[in-house]
mmCIF file of C-alpha atoms in Angstrom:
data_model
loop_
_atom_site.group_PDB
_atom_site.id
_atom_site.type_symbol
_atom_site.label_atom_id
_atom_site.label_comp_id
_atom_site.label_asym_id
_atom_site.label_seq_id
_atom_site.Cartn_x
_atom_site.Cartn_y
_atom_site.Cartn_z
ATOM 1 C CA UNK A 220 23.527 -17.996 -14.580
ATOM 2 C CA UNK A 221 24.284 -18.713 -11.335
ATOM 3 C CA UNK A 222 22.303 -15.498 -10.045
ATOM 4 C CA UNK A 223 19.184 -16.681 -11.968
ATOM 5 C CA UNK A 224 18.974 -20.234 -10.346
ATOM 6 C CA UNK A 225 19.555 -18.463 -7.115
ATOM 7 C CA UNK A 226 16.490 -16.081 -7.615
ATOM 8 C CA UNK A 227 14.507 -18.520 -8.923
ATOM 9 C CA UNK A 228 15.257 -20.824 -5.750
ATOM 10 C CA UNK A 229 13.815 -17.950 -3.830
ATOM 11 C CA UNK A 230 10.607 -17.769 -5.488
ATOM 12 C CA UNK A 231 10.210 -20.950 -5.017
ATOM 13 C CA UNK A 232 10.457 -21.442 -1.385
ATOM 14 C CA UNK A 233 8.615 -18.014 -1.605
ATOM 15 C CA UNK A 234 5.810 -19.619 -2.641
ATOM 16 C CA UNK A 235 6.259 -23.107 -0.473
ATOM 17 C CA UNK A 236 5.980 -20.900 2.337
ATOM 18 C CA UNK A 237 2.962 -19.048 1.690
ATOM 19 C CA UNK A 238 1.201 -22.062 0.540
ATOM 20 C CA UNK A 239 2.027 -23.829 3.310
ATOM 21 C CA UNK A 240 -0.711 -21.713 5.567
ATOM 22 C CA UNK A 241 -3.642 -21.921 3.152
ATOM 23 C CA UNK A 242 -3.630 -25.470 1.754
ATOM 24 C CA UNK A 243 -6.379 -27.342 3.386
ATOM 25 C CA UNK A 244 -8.206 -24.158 3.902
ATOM 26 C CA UNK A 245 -11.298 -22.600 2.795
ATOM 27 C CA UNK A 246 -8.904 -20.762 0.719
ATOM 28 C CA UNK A 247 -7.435 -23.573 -1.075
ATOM 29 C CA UNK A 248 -9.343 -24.416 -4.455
ATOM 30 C CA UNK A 249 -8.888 -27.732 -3.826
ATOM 31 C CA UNK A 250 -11.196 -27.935 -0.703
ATOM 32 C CA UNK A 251 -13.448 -25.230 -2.282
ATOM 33 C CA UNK A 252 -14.088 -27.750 -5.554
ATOM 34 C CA UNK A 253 -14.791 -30.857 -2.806
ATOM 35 C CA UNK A 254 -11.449 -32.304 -2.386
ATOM 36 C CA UNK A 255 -10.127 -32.461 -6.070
ATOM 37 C CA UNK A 256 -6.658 -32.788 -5.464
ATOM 38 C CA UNK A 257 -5.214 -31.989 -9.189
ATOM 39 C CA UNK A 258 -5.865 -28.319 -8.383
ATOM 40 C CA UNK A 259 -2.901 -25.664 -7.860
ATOM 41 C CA UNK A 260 -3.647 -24.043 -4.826
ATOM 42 C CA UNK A 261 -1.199 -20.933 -5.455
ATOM 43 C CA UNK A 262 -2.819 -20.413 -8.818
ATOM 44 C CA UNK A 263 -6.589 -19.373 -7.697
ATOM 45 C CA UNK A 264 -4.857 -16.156 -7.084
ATOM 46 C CA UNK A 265 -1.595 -15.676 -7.756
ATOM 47 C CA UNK A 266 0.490 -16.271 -11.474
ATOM 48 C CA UNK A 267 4.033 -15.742 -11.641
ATOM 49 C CA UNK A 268 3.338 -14.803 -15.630
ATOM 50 C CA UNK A 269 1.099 -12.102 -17.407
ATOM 51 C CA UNK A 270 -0.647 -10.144 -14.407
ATOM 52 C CA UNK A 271 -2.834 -7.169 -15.184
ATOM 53 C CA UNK A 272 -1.050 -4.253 -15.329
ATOM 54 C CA UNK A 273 -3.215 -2.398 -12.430
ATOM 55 C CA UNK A 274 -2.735 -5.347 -9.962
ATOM 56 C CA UNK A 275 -0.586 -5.986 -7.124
ATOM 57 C CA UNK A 276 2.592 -8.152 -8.118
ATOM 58 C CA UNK A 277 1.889 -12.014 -8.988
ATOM 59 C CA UNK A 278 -2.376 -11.137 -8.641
ATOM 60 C CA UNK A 279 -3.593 -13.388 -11.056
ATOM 61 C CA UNK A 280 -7.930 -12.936 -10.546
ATOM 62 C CA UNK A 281 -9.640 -10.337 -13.710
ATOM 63 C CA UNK A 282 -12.696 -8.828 -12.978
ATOM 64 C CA UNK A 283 -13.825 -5.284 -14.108
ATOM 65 C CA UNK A 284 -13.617 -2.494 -11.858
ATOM 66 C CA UNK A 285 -16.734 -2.449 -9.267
ATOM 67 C CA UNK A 286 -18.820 0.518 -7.202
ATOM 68 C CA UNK A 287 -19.083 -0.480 -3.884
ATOM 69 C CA UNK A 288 -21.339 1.378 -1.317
ATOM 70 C CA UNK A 289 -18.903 2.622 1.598
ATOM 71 C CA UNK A 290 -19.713 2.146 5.440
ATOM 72 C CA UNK A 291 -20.796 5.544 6.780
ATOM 73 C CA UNK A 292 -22.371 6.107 10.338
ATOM 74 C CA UNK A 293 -22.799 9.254 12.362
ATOM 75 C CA UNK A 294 -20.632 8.323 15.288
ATOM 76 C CA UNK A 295 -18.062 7.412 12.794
ATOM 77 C CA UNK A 296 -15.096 9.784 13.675
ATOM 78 C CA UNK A 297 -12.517 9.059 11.001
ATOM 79 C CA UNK A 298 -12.849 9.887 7.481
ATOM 80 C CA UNK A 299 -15.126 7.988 5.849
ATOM 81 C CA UNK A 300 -13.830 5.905 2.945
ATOM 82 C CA UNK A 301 -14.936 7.090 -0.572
ATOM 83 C CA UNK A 302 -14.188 4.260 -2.854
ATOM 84 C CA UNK A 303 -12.286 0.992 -1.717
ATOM 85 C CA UNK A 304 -8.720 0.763 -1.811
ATOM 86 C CA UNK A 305 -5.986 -2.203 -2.020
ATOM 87 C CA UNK A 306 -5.679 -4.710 -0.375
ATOM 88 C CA UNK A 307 -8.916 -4.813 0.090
ATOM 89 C CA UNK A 308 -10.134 -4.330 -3.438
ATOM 90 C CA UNK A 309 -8.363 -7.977 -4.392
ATOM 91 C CA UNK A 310 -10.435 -9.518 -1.490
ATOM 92 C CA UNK A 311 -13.365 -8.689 -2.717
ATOM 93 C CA UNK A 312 -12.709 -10.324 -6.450
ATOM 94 C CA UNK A 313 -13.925 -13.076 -4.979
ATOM 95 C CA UNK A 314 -16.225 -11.900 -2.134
ATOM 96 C CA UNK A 315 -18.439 -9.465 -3.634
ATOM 97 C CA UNK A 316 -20.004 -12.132 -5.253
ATOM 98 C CA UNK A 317 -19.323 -11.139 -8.959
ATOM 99 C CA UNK A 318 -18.127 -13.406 -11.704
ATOM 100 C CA UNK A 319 -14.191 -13.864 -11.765
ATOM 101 C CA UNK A 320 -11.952 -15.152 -13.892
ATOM 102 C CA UNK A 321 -7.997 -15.950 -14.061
ATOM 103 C CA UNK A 322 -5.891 -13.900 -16.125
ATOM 104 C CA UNK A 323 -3.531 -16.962 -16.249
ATOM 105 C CA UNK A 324 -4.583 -20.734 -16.118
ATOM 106 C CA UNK A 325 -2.045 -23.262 -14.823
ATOM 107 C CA UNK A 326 -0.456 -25.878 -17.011
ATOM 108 C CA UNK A 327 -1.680 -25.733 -20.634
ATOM 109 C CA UNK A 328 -0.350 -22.266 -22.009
ATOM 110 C CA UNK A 329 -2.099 -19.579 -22.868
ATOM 111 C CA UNK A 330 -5.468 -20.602 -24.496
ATOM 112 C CA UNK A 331 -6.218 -22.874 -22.160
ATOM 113 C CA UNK A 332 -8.852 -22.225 -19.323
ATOM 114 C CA UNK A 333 -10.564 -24.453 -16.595
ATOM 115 C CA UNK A 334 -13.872 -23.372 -15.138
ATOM 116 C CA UNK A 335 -12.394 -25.028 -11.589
ATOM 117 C CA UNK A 336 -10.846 -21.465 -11.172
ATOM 118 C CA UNK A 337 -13.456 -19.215 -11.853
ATOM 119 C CA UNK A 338 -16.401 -17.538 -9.498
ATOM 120 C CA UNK A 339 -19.611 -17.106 -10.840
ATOM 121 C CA UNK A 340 -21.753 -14.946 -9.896
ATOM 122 C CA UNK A 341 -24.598 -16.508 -7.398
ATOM 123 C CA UNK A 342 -21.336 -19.241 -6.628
ATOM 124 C CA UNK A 343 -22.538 -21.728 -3.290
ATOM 125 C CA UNK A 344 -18.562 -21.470 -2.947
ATOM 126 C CA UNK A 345 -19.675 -17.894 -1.663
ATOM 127 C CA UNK A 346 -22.927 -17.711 -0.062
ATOM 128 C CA UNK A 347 -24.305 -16.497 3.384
ATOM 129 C CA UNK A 348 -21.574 -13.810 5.234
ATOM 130 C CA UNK A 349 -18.931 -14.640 2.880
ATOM 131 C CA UNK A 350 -21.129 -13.089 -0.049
ATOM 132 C CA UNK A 351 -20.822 -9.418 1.017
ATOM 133 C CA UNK A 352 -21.413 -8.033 -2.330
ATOM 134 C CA UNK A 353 -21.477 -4.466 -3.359
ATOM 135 C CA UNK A 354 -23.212 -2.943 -0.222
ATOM 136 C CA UNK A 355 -20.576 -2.681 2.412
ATOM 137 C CA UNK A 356 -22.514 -0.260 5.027
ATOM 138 C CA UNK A 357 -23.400 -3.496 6.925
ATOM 139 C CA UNK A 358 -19.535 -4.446 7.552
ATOM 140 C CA UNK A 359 -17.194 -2.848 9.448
ATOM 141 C CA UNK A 360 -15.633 -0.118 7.701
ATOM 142 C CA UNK A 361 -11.810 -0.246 5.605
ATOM 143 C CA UNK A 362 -10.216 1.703 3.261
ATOM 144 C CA UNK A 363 -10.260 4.868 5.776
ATOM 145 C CA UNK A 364 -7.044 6.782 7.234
ATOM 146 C CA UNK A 365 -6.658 5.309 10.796
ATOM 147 C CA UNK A 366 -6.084 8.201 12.939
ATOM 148 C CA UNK A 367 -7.221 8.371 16.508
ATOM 149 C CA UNK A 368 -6.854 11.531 17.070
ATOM 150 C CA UNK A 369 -10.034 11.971 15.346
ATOM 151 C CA UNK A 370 -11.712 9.390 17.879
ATOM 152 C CA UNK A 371 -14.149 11.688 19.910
ATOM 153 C CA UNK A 372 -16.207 9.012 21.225
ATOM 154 C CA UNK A 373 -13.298 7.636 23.350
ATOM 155 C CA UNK A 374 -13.009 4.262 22.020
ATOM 156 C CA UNK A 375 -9.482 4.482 23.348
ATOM 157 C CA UNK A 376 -8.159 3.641 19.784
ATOM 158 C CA UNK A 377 -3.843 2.524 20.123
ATOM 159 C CA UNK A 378 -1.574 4.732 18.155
ATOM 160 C CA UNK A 379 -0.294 2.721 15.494
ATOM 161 C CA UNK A 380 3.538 2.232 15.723
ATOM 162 C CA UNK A 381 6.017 1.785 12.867
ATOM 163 C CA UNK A 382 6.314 -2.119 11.318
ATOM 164 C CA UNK A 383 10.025 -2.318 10.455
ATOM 165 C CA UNK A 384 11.441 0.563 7.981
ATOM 166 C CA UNK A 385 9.791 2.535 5.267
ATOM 167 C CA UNK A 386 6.297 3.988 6.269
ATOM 168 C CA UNK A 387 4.654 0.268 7.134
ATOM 169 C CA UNK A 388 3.180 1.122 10.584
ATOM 170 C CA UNK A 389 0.373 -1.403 12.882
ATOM 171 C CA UNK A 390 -1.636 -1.438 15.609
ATOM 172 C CA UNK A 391 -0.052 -3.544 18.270
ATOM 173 C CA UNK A 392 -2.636 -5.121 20.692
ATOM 174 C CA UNK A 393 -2.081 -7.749 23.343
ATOM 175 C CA UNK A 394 -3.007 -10.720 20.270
ATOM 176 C CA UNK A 395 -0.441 -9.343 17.709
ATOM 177 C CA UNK A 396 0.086 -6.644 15.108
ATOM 178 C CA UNK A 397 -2.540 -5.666 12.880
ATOM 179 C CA UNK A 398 -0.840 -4.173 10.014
ATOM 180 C CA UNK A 399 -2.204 -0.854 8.167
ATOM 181 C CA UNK A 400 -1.786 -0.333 4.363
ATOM 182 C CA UNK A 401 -1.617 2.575 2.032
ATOM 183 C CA UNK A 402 1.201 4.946 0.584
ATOM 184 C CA UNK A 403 1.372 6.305 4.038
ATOM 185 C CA UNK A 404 1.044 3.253 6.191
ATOM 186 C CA UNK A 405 -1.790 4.507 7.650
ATOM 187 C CA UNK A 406 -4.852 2.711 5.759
ATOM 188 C CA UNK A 407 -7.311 -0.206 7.722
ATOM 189 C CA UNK A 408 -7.873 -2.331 5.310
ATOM 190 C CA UNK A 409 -9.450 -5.897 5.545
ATOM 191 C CA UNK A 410 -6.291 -7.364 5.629
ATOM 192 C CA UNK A 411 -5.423 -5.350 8.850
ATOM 193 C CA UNK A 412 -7.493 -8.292 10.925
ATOM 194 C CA UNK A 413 -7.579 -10.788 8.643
ATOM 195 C CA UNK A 414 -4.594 -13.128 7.164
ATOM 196 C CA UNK A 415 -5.514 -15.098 3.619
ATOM 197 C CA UNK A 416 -3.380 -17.667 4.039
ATOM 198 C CA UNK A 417 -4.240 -18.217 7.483
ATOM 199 C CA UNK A 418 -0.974 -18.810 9.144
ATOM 200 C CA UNK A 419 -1.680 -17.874 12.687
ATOM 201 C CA UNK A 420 -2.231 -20.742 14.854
ATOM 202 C CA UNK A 421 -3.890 -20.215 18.131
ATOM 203 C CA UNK A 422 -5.788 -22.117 20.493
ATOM 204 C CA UNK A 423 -9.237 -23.757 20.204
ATOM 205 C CA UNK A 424 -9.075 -22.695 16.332
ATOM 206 C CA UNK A 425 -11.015 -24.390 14.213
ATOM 207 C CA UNK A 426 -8.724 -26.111 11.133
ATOM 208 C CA UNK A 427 -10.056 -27.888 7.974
ATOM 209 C CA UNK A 428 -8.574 -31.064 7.476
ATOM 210 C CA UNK A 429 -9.365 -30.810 3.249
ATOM 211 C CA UNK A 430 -11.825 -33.060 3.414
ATOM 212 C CA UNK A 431 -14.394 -31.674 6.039
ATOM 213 C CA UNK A 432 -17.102 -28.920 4.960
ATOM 214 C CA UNK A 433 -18.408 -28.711 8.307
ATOM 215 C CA UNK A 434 -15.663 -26.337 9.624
ATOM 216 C CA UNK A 435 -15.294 -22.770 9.565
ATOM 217 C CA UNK A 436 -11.831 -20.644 9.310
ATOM 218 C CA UNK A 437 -12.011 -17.292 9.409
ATOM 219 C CA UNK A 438 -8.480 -16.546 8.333
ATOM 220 C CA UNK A 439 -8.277 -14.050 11.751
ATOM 221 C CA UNK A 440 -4.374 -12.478 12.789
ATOM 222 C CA UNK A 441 -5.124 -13.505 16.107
ATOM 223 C CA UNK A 442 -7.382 -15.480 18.758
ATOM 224 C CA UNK A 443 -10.999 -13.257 18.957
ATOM 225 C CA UNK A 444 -12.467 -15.625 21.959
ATOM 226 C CA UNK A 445 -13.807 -13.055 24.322
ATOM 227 C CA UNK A 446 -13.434 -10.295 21.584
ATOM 228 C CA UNK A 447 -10.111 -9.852 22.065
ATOM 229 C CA UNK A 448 -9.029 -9.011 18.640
ATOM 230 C CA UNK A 449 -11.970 -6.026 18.948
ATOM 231 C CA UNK A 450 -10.850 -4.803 22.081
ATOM 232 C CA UNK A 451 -7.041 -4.878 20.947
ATOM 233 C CA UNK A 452 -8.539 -1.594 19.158
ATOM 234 C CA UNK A 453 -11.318 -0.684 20.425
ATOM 235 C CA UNK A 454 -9.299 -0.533 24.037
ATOM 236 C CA UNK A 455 -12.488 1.230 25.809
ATOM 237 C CA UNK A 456 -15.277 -0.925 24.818
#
């Protein structure tokens, strides 16, 4: 008994710790549904009950499975990404602009749903650059094998270094780590650059106070003024 009550402690302050970065966010449903505070934050994405068996652990967002158009170039080096790949794939529930719904509603069981939680498709919520939709040849590319070896253009791309045991590496730039993703540790995903819950602060960032709609957070690992977060990759540009 003990044991349980410990774990469950855990998840808790788990889950106090991640929410504590996104709340008051653009990320946080309560600021996204104009300040209606009787939201759960965690629960726009995340259930600790009855996930979909093909999702990452807690996911809580169904949508069916989408075709999305890769980025491809001819001075791209690395191989090109045929289909996209997690994390990435879980971004884009929401951002590709397609309906979404929750597999599991907070507070009322399991019948019970709330159209607060849901994206529909043509959604103001995500409009503009934070609509990508299907077509991702426009945005820079994710889902490939980061390997700059294959860089012939001399971009002077950082070899990624190992991020504490198992095969977790990142590319470690003057602003941070940028993590890479995959069975191998080797993927660049969208979450390499970008943090959902937004807990990097840095100066001269821009923070919601929950209220405000007039602000823009772009959930970034690191401070980009001057490009640095590009150039902590792209070392030659």
């Amino acid at each position: 008994m003990k044991g349980i009550i410990y774990i469950l402690l855990l998840l808790v302050f788990a889950f106090s710790d991640a929410g504590a970065g996104v709340i008051g966010t653009p990320h946080d449903v309560n600021v996204m549904r104009h300040g209606n505070k009787r939201l759960e934050t965690c629960a726009m994405c995340h259930t600790p009950h009855s996930r979909p068996l093909e999702s990452p652990p807690l996911w809580n967002r169904n949508q069916p499975s989408q075709g999305y158009t890769m980025y491809e170039s001819p001075s791209y080096d690395m191989d090109e990404a045929k289909t996209l790949q997690p994390p990435s794939t879980y971004c884009m529930t929401c951002h590709n602009g397609v309906s979404s719904t929750l597999v599991n509603y907070p507070g009322r069981g399991s019948n019970f749903t709330d159209p607060a939680y849901n994206i529909n498709n043509g959604d103001p919520l995500f409009s503009d650059f934070t609509r990508l939709g299907l077509d991702l040849k426009n945005n820079h590319p994710v889902s490939f094998t980061y390997e700059p070896a294959d860089d012939v253009d001399n971009n002077g791309f950082p070899a990624p270094q190992p991020l504490g045991s198992g095969e977790r590496k990142a590319i470690i730039g003057s602003q941070g780590k940028y993590p890479l993703y995959g069975t191998n540790g080797d993927q660049f995903e969208c979450a390499t650059c970008h943090d959902v819950h937004d807990t990097v602060d840095y100066p001269g960032k821009e923070i919601t106070n929950g209220e405000s709609s007039g602000t823009q957070v772009f959930f970034l690992r690191a401070d980009n003024s001057g490009s640095k977060m590009c150039t902590d990759c792209h070392t030659n540009r």
